[in-house]
PDB file of C-alpha atoms in Angstrom:
ATOM      1  CA  MET A  18     -11.447-127.148 -28.366  1.00 46.00           C
ATOM      2  CA  ALA A  19     -12.145-130.330 -26.531  1.00 45.00           C
ATOM      3  CA  SER A  20      -9.797-132.666 -24.783  1.00 45.00           C
ATOM      4  CA  THR A  21      -6.710-133.573 -26.743  1.00 45.00           C
ATOM      5  CA  LYS A  22      -5.892-136.700 -24.734  1.00 46.00           C
ATOM      6  CA  ARG A  23      -7.445-138.990 -27.252  1.00 45.00           C
ATOM      7  CA  GLY A  24      -7.117-139.092 -30.991  1.00 46.00           C
ATOM      8  CA  LYS A  25      -4.259-136.647 -31.202  1.00 47.00           C
ATOM      9  CA  ASN A  26      -2.664-135.997 -34.573  1.00 47.00           C
ATOM     10  CA  ARG A  27       0.887-135.101 -34.949  1.00 47.00           C
ATOM     11  CA  GLU A  28       0.325-131.481 -33.780  1.00 45.00           C
ATOM     12  CA  GLY A  29      -1.622-132.730 -30.746  1.00 49.00           C
ATOM     13  CA  ARG A  30      -4.857-131.462 -32.052  1.00 60.00           C
ATOM     14  CA  MET A  31      -8.161-133.255 -32.568  1.00 63.00           C
ATOM     15  CA  SER A  32      -9.643-133.712 -36.070  1.00 69.00           C
ATOM     16  CA  LEU A  33     -12.979-132.150 -37.078  1.00 71.00           C
ATOM     17  CA  ALA A  34     -14.686-135.577 -36.667  1.00 77.00           C
ATOM     18  CA  GLU A  35     -13.318-136.062 -33.236  1.00 75.00           C
ATOM     19  CA  HIS A  36     -14.578-132.576 -32.260  1.00 74.00           C
ATOM     20  CA  PHE A  37     -17.977-133.494 -33.358  1.00 82.00           C
ATOM     21  CA  VAL A  38     -17.788-136.827 -31.336  1.00 84.00           C
ATOM     22  CA  GLU A  39     -16.749-134.780 -28.302  1.00 82.00           C
ATOM     23  CA  LEU A  40     -19.525-132.244 -28.923  1.00 84.00           C
ATOM     24  CA  ARG A  41     -22.069-135.047 -29.150  1.00 88.00           C
ATOM     25  CA  LYS A  42     -20.880-136.497 -25.887  1.00 88.00           C
ATOM     26  CA  ARG A  43     -21.169-133.143 -24.108  1.00 86.00           C
ATOM     27  CA  LEU A  44     -24.595-132.488 -25.490  1.00 90.00           C
ATOM     28  CA  PHE A  45     -25.802-135.928 -24.554  1.00 92.00           C
ATOM     29  CA  ARG A  46     -24.611-135.575 -20.943  1.00 90.00           C
ATOM     30  CA  SER A  47     -26.291-132.119 -20.775  1.00 89.00           C
ATOM     31  CA  ALA A  48     -29.530-133.554 -22.205  1.00 92.00           C
ATOM     32  CA  ILE A  49     -29.577-136.315 -19.665  1.00 94.00           C
ATOM     33  CA  ALA A  50     -28.986-133.891 -16.854  1.00 91.00           C
ATOM     34  CA  LEU A  51     -31.746-131.573 -18.106  1.00 91.00           C
ATOM     35  CA  LEU A  52     -34.068-134.581 -18.359  1.00 94.00           C
ATOM     36  CA  VAL A  53     -33.421-135.610 -14.746  1.00 94.00           C
ATOM     37  CA  GLY A  54     -33.855-132.058 -13.611  1.00 91.00           C
ATOM     38  CA  ALA A  55     -37.117-131.695 -15.456  1.00 92.00           C
ATOM     39  CA  VAL A  56     -38.466-134.872 -13.759  1.00 94.00           C
ATOM     40  CA  ILE A  57     -37.572-133.394 -10.312  1.00 94.00           C
ATOM     41  CA  GLY A  58     -39.106-130.108 -11.537  1.00 91.00           C
ATOM     42  CA  TRP A  59     -42.393-131.908 -12.339  1.00 93.00           C
ATOM     43  CA  PHE A  60     -42.811-132.780  -8.758  1.00 93.00           C
ATOM     44  CA  LEU A  61     -41.809-129.297  -7.643  1.00 91.00           C
ATOM     45  CA  ALA A  62     -43.981-127.527 -10.096  1.00 90.00           C
ATOM     46  CA  ASP A  63     -46.943-127.400  -7.814  1.00 89.00           C
ATOM     47  CA  PHE A  64     -44.914-125.665  -5.122  1.00 90.00           C
ATOM     48  CA  VAL A  65     -43.678-123.145  -7.636  1.00 86.00           C
ATOM     49  CA  MET A  66     -47.148-122.451  -9.024  1.00 85.00           C
ATOM     50  CA  ASP A  67     -48.422-121.880  -5.466  1.00 85.00           C
ATOM     51  CA  ALA A  68     -45.679-119.289  -5.040  1.00 84.00           C
ATOM     52  CA  LEU A  69     -46.608-117.789  -8.336  1.00 81.00           C
ATOM     53  CA  ARG A  70     -50.185-117.626  -7.400  1.00 82.00           C
ATOM     54  CA  GLY A  71     -49.394-115.617  -4.312  1.00 79.00           C
ATOM     55  CA  PRO A  72     -49.573-112.169  -5.960  1.00 79.00           C
ATOM     56  CA  ILE A  73     -53.015-113.136  -7.428  1.00 79.00           C
ATOM     57  CA  THR A  74     -54.267-113.977  -3.969  1.00 78.00           C
ATOM     58  CA  GLN A  75     -53.079-110.707  -2.737  1.00 74.00           C
ATOM     59  CA  ILE A  76     -55.002-108.885  -5.467  1.00 70.00           C
ATOM     60  CA  ALA A  77     -58.237-110.549  -4.462  1.00 67.00           C
ATOM     61  CA  GLU A  78     -57.593-109.653  -0.749  1.00 71.00           C
ATOM     62  CA  GLN A  79     -56.264-106.071  -1.231  1.00 67.00           C
ATOM     63  CA  GLN A  80     -58.465-104.951  -4.073  1.00 64.00           C
ATOM     64  CA  GLY A  81     -61.625-106.787  -3.052  1.00 63.00           C
ATOM     65  CA  ARG A  82     -62.089-108.311  -6.606  1.00 64.00           C
ATOM     66  CA  ASP A  83     -62.206-111.766  -8.148  1.00 68.00           C
ATOM     67  CA  ALA A  84     -58.713-112.616  -9.420  1.00 70.00           C
ATOM     68  CA  THR A  85     -57.827-116.038 -10.870  1.00 76.00           C
ATOM     69  CA  LEU A  86     -55.421-117.708 -13.241  1.00 78.00           C
ATOM     70  CA  ASN A  87     -57.077-118.821 -16.398  1.00 81.00           C
ATOM     71  CA  TYR A  88     -56.172-121.730 -18.804  1.00 84.00           C
ATOM     72  CA  ASP A  89     -57.521-120.896 -22.224  1.00 80.00           C
ATOM     73  CA  SER A  90     -57.256-124.455 -23.640  1.00 83.00           C
ATOM     74  CA  ILE A  91     -57.812-128.074 -22.593  1.00 86.00           C
ATOM     75  CA  THR A  92     -54.037-128.759 -22.462  1.00 87.00           C
ATOM     76  CA  GLY A  93     -53.171-125.334 -21.059  1.00 85.00           C
ATOM     77  CA  ALA A  94     -52.605-126.551 -17.380  1.00 86.00           C
ATOM     78  CA  PHE A  95     -50.503-129.473 -18.525  1.00 90.00           C
ATOM     79  CA  ASP A  96     -48.415-127.188 -20.952  1.00 89.00           C
ATOM     80  CA  LEU A  97     -47.725-124.704 -18.250  1.00 89.00           C
ATOM     81  CA  LYS A  98     -46.762-127.416 -15.717  1.00 90.00           C
ATOM     82  CA  MET A  99     -44.362-128.853 -18.337  1.00 92.00           C
ATOM     83  CA  GLN A 100     -42.904-125.448 -19.009  1.00 88.00           C
ATOM     84  CA  VAL A 101     -42.427-124.836 -15.188  1.00 89.00           C
ATOM     85  CA  ALA A 102     -40.857-128.328 -14.804  1.00 91.00           C
ATOM     86  CA  VAL A 103     -38.389-127.694 -17.766  1.00 89.00           C
ATOM     87  CA  THR A 104     -37.511-124.238 -16.275  1.00 86.00           C
ATOM     88  CA  ILE A 105     -36.871-125.880 -12.813  1.00 87.00           C
ATOM     89  CA  GLY A 106     -34.948-128.679 -14.498  1.00 89.00           C
ATOM     90  CA  ALA A 107     -32.634-126.166 -16.362  1.00 86.00           C
ATOM     91  CA  ILE A 108     -31.774-124.394 -13.079  1.00 82.00           C
ATOM     92  CA  ILE A 109     -31.276-127.601 -11.132  1.00 85.00           C
ATOM     93  CA  SER A 110     -29.052-129.151 -13.919  1.00 86.00           C
ATOM     94  CA  SER A 111     -27.149-125.882 -14.612  1.00 79.00           C
ATOM     95  CA  PRO A 112     -23.990-126.998 -12.846  1.00 80.00           C
ATOM     96  CA  VAL A 113     -23.846-130.076 -15.135  1.00 83.00           C
ATOM     97  CA  TRP A 114     -24.530-128.484 -18.508  1.00 82.00           C
ATOM     98  CA  LEU A 115     -22.530-125.418 -17.663  1.00 74.00           C
ATOM     99  CA  TYR A 116     -19.551-127.633 -16.857  1.00 77.00           C
ATOM    100  CA  GLN A 117     -19.968-129.502 -20.103  1.00 80.00           C
ATOM    101  CA  VAL A 118     -19.912-126.295 -22.033  1.00 76.00           C
ATOM    102  CA  TRP A 119     -16.867-125.263 -20.021  1.00 71.00           C
ATOM    103  CA  ALA A 120     -15.047-128.555 -20.631  1.00 73.00           C
ATOM    104  CA  PHE A 121     -15.629-128.380 -24.299  1.00 76.00           C
ATOM    105  CA  PHE A 122     -14.155-124.837 -24.757  1.00 69.00           C
ATOM    106  CA  VAL A 123     -11.486-124.707 -21.975  1.00 67.00           C
ATOM    107  CA  PRO A 124      -8.645-126.401 -23.824  1.00 66.00           C
ATOM    108  CA  ALA A 125      -8.941-123.851 -26.621  1.00 66.00           C
ATOM    109  CA  MET A 126      -8.250-120.957 -24.241  1.00 65.00           C
ATOM    110  CA  THR A 127      -4.933-119.539 -23.209  1.00 71.00           C
ATOM    111  CA  ARG A 128      -3.937-119.336 -19.572  1.00 73.00           C
ATOM    112  CA  LYS A 129      -4.764-115.691 -19.520  1.00 69.00           C
ATOM    113  CA  GLU A 130      -8.135-116.220 -21.154  1.00 67.00           C
ATOM    114  CA  LEU A 131      -8.918-119.013 -18.691  1.00 72.00           C
ATOM    115  CA  LYS A 132      -8.095-116.631 -15.702  1.00 74.00           C
ATOM    116  CA  TYR A 133     -10.569-114.030 -17.100  1.00 71.00           C
ATOM    117  CA  ALA A 134     -13.240-116.724 -17.889  1.00 71.00           C
ATOM    118  CA  PHE A 135     -13.055-118.044 -14.375  1.00 75.00           C
ATOM    119  CA  GLY A 136     -13.337-114.588 -12.869  1.00 75.00           C
ATOM    120  CA  PHE A 137     -16.199-113.819 -15.020  1.00 73.00           C
ATOM    121  CA  PHE A 138     -18.142-117.100 -14.344  1.00 73.00           C
ATOM    122  CA  PHE A 139     -17.737-117.012 -10.573  1.00 79.00           C
ATOM    123  CA  THR A 140     -18.770-113.388 -10.378  1.00 81.00           C
ATOM    124  CA  ALA A 141     -21.533-113.377 -12.888  1.00 78.00           C
ATOM    125  CA  VAL A 142     -23.397-116.345 -11.516  1.00 78.00           C
ATOM    126  CA  PRO A 143     -23.905-114.987  -7.904  1.00 84.00           C
ATOM    127  CA  LEU A 144     -24.783-111.521  -9.318  1.00 84.00           C
ATOM    128  CA  PHE A 145     -27.379-113.088 -11.700  1.00 81.00           C
ATOM    129  CA  ILE A 146     -28.967-115.045  -8.755  1.00 82.00           C
ATOM    130  CA  ALA A 147     -29.117-111.927  -6.604  1.00 84.00           C
ATOM    131  CA  GLY A 148     -30.719-110.001  -9.483  1.00 83.00           C
ATOM    132  CA  GLY A 149     -33.227-112.820  -9.963  1.00 81.00           C
ATOM    133  CA  VAL A 150     -34.048-112.781  -6.229  1.00 83.00           C
ATOM    134  CA  VAL A 151     -34.586-108.972  -6.445  1.00 82.00           C
ATOM    135  CA  GLY A 152     -36.800-109.378  -9.486  1.00 80.00           C
ATOM    136  CA  TRP A 153     -38.842-112.019  -7.729  1.00 82.00           C
ATOM    137  CA  MET A 154     -39.324-109.629  -4.731  1.00 81.00           C
ATOM    138  CA  LEU A 155     -40.698-106.976  -7.065  1.00 78.00           C
ATOM    139  CA  VAL A 156     -43.276-109.296  -8.752  1.00 79.00           C
ATOM    140  CA  PRO A 157     -46.105-108.726  -6.198  1.00 78.00           C
ATOM    141  CA  HIS A 158     -45.845-105.060  -6.348  1.00 75.00           C
ATOM    142  CA  ILE A 159     -45.799-104.917 -10.143  1.00 76.00           C
ATOM    143  CA  VAL A 160     -48.685-107.351 -10.619  1.00 77.00           C
ATOM    144  CA  SER A 161     -50.796-105.422  -7.945  1.00 75.00           C
ATOM    145  CA  LEU A 162     -50.096-102.069  -9.654  1.00 73.00           C
ATOM    146  CA  LEU A 163     -50.866-103.283 -13.216  1.00 73.00           C
ATOM    147  CA  THR A 164     -54.103-105.050 -12.220  1.00 74.00           C
ATOM    148  CA  SER A 165     -55.312-102.013 -10.269  1.00 73.00           C
ATOM    149  CA  PHE A 166     -56.098-100.180 -13.504  1.00 74.00           C
ATOM    150  CA  ALA A 167     -59.073-102.472 -14.215  1.00 71.00           C
ATOM    151  CA  PRO A 168     -62.363-101.054 -13.053  1.00 73.00           C
ATOM    152  CA  GLU A 169     -63.588-102.316  -9.693  1.00 71.00           C
ATOM    153  CA  GLN A 170     -66.623-104.066 -11.051  1.00 69.00           C
ATOM    154  CA  ASP A 171     -64.502-106.152 -13.385  1.00 69.00           C
ATOM    155  CA  ALA A 172     -62.789-109.474 -12.443  1.00 69.00           C
ATOM    156  CA  ALA A 173     -59.067-110.034 -13.152  1.00 70.00           C
ATOM    157  CA  ILE A 174     -58.981-113.155 -15.191  1.00 75.00           C
ATOM    158  CA  ILE A 175     -55.247-113.692 -15.952  1.00 79.00           C
ATOM    159  CA  GLY A 176     -53.895-116.067 -18.531  1.00 82.00           C
ATOM    160  CA  ALA A 177     -51.693-118.552 -16.704  1.00 84.00           C
ATOM    161  CA  LYS A 178     -49.141-118.919 -19.456  1.00 84.00           C
ATOM    162  CA  THR A 179     -49.004-115.152 -20.113  1.00 83.00           C
ATOM    163  CA  TYR A 180     -48.586-114.607 -16.369  1.00 84.00           C
ATOM    164  CA  PHE A 181     -45.734-117.097 -16.006  1.00 86.00           C
ATOM    165  CA  ASP A 182     -43.865-115.737 -19.121  1.00 83.00           C
ATOM    166  CA  PHE A 183     -44.216-112.171 -17.704  1.00 82.00           C
ATOM    167  CA  ILE A 184     -42.664-113.174 -14.326  1.00 83.00           C
ATOM    168  CA  MET A 185     -39.832-115.081 -15.985  1.00 81.00           C
ATOM    169  CA  LYS A 186     -38.968-112.129 -18.310  1.00 78.00           C
ATOM    170  CA  LEU A 187     -39.032-109.704 -15.360  1.00 79.00           C
ATOM    171  CA  VAL A 188     -36.731-112.051 -13.195  1.00 81.00           C
ATOM    172  CA  LEU A 189     -34.397-112.661 -16.135  1.00 78.00           C
ATOM    173  CA  ALA A 190     -34.232-108.891 -16.999  1.00 79.00           C
ATOM    174  CA  VAL A 191     -33.322-107.885 -13.468  1.00 82.00           C
ATOM    175  CA  GLY A 192     -30.779-110.816 -13.297  1.00 82.00           C
ATOM    176  CA  ILE A 193     -29.110-109.760 -16.486  1.00 80.00           C
ATOM    177  CA  ALA A 194     -29.035-106.117 -15.426  1.00 83.00           C
ATOM    178  CA  PHE A 195     -27.058-107.135 -12.367  1.00 85.00           C
ATOM    179  CA  VAL A 196     -24.541-108.986 -14.538  1.00 82.00           C
ATOM    180  CA  LEU A 197     -23.928-106.044 -16.963  1.00 84.00           C
ATOM    181  CA  PRO A 198     -21.202-104.478 -14.746  1.00 87.00           C
ATOM    182  CA  VAL A 199     -19.170-107.701 -15.024  1.00 83.00           C
ATOM    183  CA  PHE A 200     -19.080-107.264 -18.790  1.00 83.00           C
ATOM    184  CA  LEU A 201     -17.594-103.772 -18.179  1.00 86.00           C
ATOM    185  CA  VAL A 202     -14.769-105.216 -16.217  1.00 85.00           C
ATOM    186  CA  LEU A 203     -14.330-108.049 -18.637  1.00 79.00           C
ATOM    187  CA  PHE A 204     -13.998-105.533 -21.627  1.00 81.00           C
ATOM    188  CA  ASN A 205     -11.574-103.503 -19.563  1.00 82.00           C
ATOM    189  CA  PHE A 206      -9.311-106.528 -18.946  1.00 80.00           C
ATOM    190  CA  VAL A 207      -9.291-107.449 -22.571  1.00 73.00           C
ATOM    191  CA  GLY A 208      -8.326-103.888 -23.539  1.00 78.00           C
ATOM    192  CA  ILE A 209     -11.643-102.828 -25.189  1.00 80.00           C
ATOM    193  CA  LEU A 210     -12.822-100.362 -22.515  1.00 83.00           C
ATOM    194  CA  SER A 211     -10.723 -98.141 -20.213  1.00 87.00           C
ATOM    195  CA  ALA A 212     -11.685 -97.151 -16.724  1.00 88.00           C
ATOM    196  CA  LYS A 213     -11.634 -93.531 -17.911  1.00 89.00           C
ATOM    197  CA  SER A 214     -14.282 -94.318 -20.502  1.00 89.00           C
ATOM    198  CA  ILE A 215     -16.435 -96.058 -17.923  1.00 89.00           C
ATOM    199  CA  ILE A 216     -16.413 -93.158 -15.407  1.00 90.00           C
ATOM    200  CA  ALA A 217     -16.872 -90.686 -18.247  1.00 89.00           C
ATOM    201  CA  SER A 218     -20.212 -92.214 -19.038  1.00 87.00           C
ATOM    202  CA  TRP A 219     -21.550 -92.292 -15.475  1.00 88.00           C
ATOM    203  CA  ARG A 220     -24.243 -89.740 -16.194  1.00 89.00           C
ATOM    204  CA  TRP A 221     -25.687 -91.855 -19.037  1.00 90.00           C
ATOM    205  CA  ALA A 222     -25.368 -94.932 -16.962  1.00 89.00           C
ATOM    206  CA  LEU A 223     -27.370 -93.379 -14.123  1.00 90.00           C
ATOM    207  CA  ILE A 224     -30.048 -92.253 -16.520  1.00 90.00           C
ATOM    208  CA  LEU A 225     -30.358 -95.705 -17.989  1.00 89.00           C
ATOM    209  CA  ILE A 226     -30.470 -97.299 -14.584  1.00 87.00           C
ATOM    210  CA  VAL A 227     -33.245 -94.877 -13.450  1.00 85.00           C
ATOM    211  CA  LEU A 228     -35.196 -95.667 -16.626  1.00 85.00           C
ATOM    212  CA  PHE A 229     -34.854 -99.358 -16.172  1.00 81.00           C
ATOM    213  CA  THR A 230     -35.868 -99.241 -12.549  1.00 80.00           C
ATOM    214  CA  ALA A 231     -38.876 -97.009 -13.436  1.00 78.00           C
ATOM    215  CA  ILE A 232     -40.013 -99.525 -16.020  1.00 74.00           C
ATOM    216  CA  ALA A 233     -39.366-102.532 -13.776  1.00 68.00           C
ATOM    217  CA  THR A 234     -41.008-101.178 -10.612  1.00 65.00           C
ATOM    218  CA  PRO A 235     -44.437 -99.681 -10.031  1.00 57.00           C
ATOM    219  CA  ALA A 236     -44.609 -95.954 -10.553  1.00 52.00           C
ATOM    220  CA  ALA A 237     -46.288 -95.410  -7.221  1.00 51.00           C
ATOM    221  CA  ASP A 238     -43.714 -97.508  -5.409  1.00 60.00           C
ATOM    222  CA  VAL A 239     -40.679 -95.218  -5.144  1.00 71.00           C
ATOM    223  CA  LEU A 240     -39.155 -97.338  -2.495  1.00 69.00           C
ATOM    224  CA  SER A 241     -38.858-100.430  -4.634  1.00 69.00           C
ATOM    225  CA  MET A 242     -37.386 -98.232  -7.338  1.00 77.00           C
ATOM    226  CA  PHE A 243     -34.659 -97.043  -5.029  1.00 78.00           C
ATOM    227  CA  LEU A 244     -34.001-100.566  -3.642  1.00 74.00           C
ATOM    228  CA  LEU A 245     -33.386-101.686  -7.211  1.00 78.00           C
ATOM    229  CA  ALA A 246     -31.477 -98.620  -8.375  1.00 83.00           C
ATOM    230  CA  ILE A 247     -29.079 -98.447  -5.427  1.00 85.00           C
ATOM    231  CA  PRO A 248     -27.390-101.843  -5.885  1.00 85.00           C
ATOM    232  CA  MET A 249     -27.122-101.322  -9.720  1.00 86.00           C
ATOM    233  CA  VAL A 250     -25.461 -97.912  -9.231  1.00 89.00           C
ATOM    234  CA  GLY A 251     -23.168 -99.483  -6.640  1.00 89.00           C
ATOM    235  CA  LEU A 252     -22.195-102.323  -9.004  1.00 88.00           C
ATOM    236  CA  TYR A 253     -21.512 -99.782 -11.814  1.00 90.00           C
ATOM    237  CA  PHE A 254     -19.096 -97.851  -9.705  1.00 91.00           C
ATOM    238  CA  ALA A 255     -17.580-101.050  -8.334  1.00 90.00           C
ATOM    239  CA  ALA A 256     -16.886-102.087 -11.979  1.00 89.00           C
ATOM    240  CA  TYR A 257     -15.194 -98.695 -12.481  1.00 91.00           C
ATOM    241  CA  GLY A 258     -12.995 -99.266  -9.345  1.00 91.00           C
ATOM    242  CA  VAL A 259     -11.883-102.734 -10.520  1.00 88.00           C
ATOM    243  CA  ALA A 260     -11.173-101.337 -13.984  1.00 89.00           C
ATOM    244  CA  TRP A 261      -9.221 -98.391 -12.490  1.00 91.00           C
ATOM    245  CA  LEU A 262      -7.079-100.680 -10.427  1.00 90.00           C
ATOM    246  CA  HIS A 263      -6.396-102.928 -13.461  1.00 86.00           C
ATOM    247  CA  ASP A 264      -5.446 -99.846 -15.704  1.00 87.00           C
ATOM    248  CA  ARG A 265      -3.197 -98.635 -12.939  1.00 88.00           C
ATOM    249  CA  ARG A 266      -1.397-101.981 -12.760  1.00 87.00           C
ATOM    250  CA  VAL A 267      -1.011-102.286 -16.512  1.00 83.00           C
ATOM    251  CA  ALA A 268       0.332 -98.702 -16.651  1.00 85.00           C
ATOM    252  CA  LYS A 269       2.942 -99.530 -13.997  1.00 85.00           C
ATOM    253  CA  VAL A 270       4.069-102.540 -15.818  1.00 81.00           C
ATOM    254  CA  ALA A 271       4.323-100.655 -19.127  1.00 81.00           C
ATOM    255  CA  ASP A 272       6.405 -97.893 -17.372  1.00 78.00           C
ATOM    256  CA  ARG A 273       8.743-100.494 -15.849  1.00 81.00           C
ATOM    257  CA  LEU A 274       9.200-102.111 -19.251  1.00 81.00           C
ATOM    258  CA  GLU A 275       9.930 -98.840 -20.928  1.00 78.00           C
ATOM    259  CA  ALA A 276      12.395 -97.944 -18.232  1.00 76.00           C
ATOM    260  CA  GLU A 277      14.142-101.255 -18.669  1.00 75.00           C
ATOM    261  CA  LEU A 278      14.381-100.672 -22.431  1.00 77.00           C
ATOM    262  CA  ALA A 279      15.643 -97.245 -21.977  1.00 74.00           C
ATOM    263  CA  ALA A 280      18.405 -98.315 -19.626  1.00 67.00           C
TER     264      ALA A 280
END
């Protein structure tokens, strides 16, 4: 798996003990990067919390009710700030720990597998970020809708940790949804899924996308639902297009080889 420049045996491979040493080194570097990122995240946590508090402020202004974040324990505020700091740290340090994971596994891959892995990584990351941004844009609408079911005479006292976990799950869910078409392409390239199978399931894909966007967006906000559904549908058909081109190229290569063998 890891680098074979040091401690090679006769076959040019590392021993099990050397693999563990290499893994420990990679994990240590990742942990240091995460720790440094978390320290930076501690100083940025207040700015993030102000941004997270925005939808709560909108509730108070739009619905004319008291709306506040609530800490249900003495250490609640500290625990939440630590959670926010670690989350920011994981994002900031992601280039470092992703590289460490990559460096550990890359030598175990063939040249073809490396090409697919590079393509997957450099396509999935931007799509995940784009999905996260879209999810973040939906947060105010969803929070406003869900809190509107409370009677007007009641105050909206929202648990701070529950609120943060809800937002993180929503952002992650939308981000992962944007990455799913990349998996379709990857499965096609490794021969698991054909382009014909992808396009044959387009009706089910549309139904699942509509269901997901209906759950992830307010029922009364049709515009947000369409703004989320349109790029997801576009990514699905884009994945089909890439898979179709790949299948066509593979078929041409197979026909040429068959013709050469028959000659």
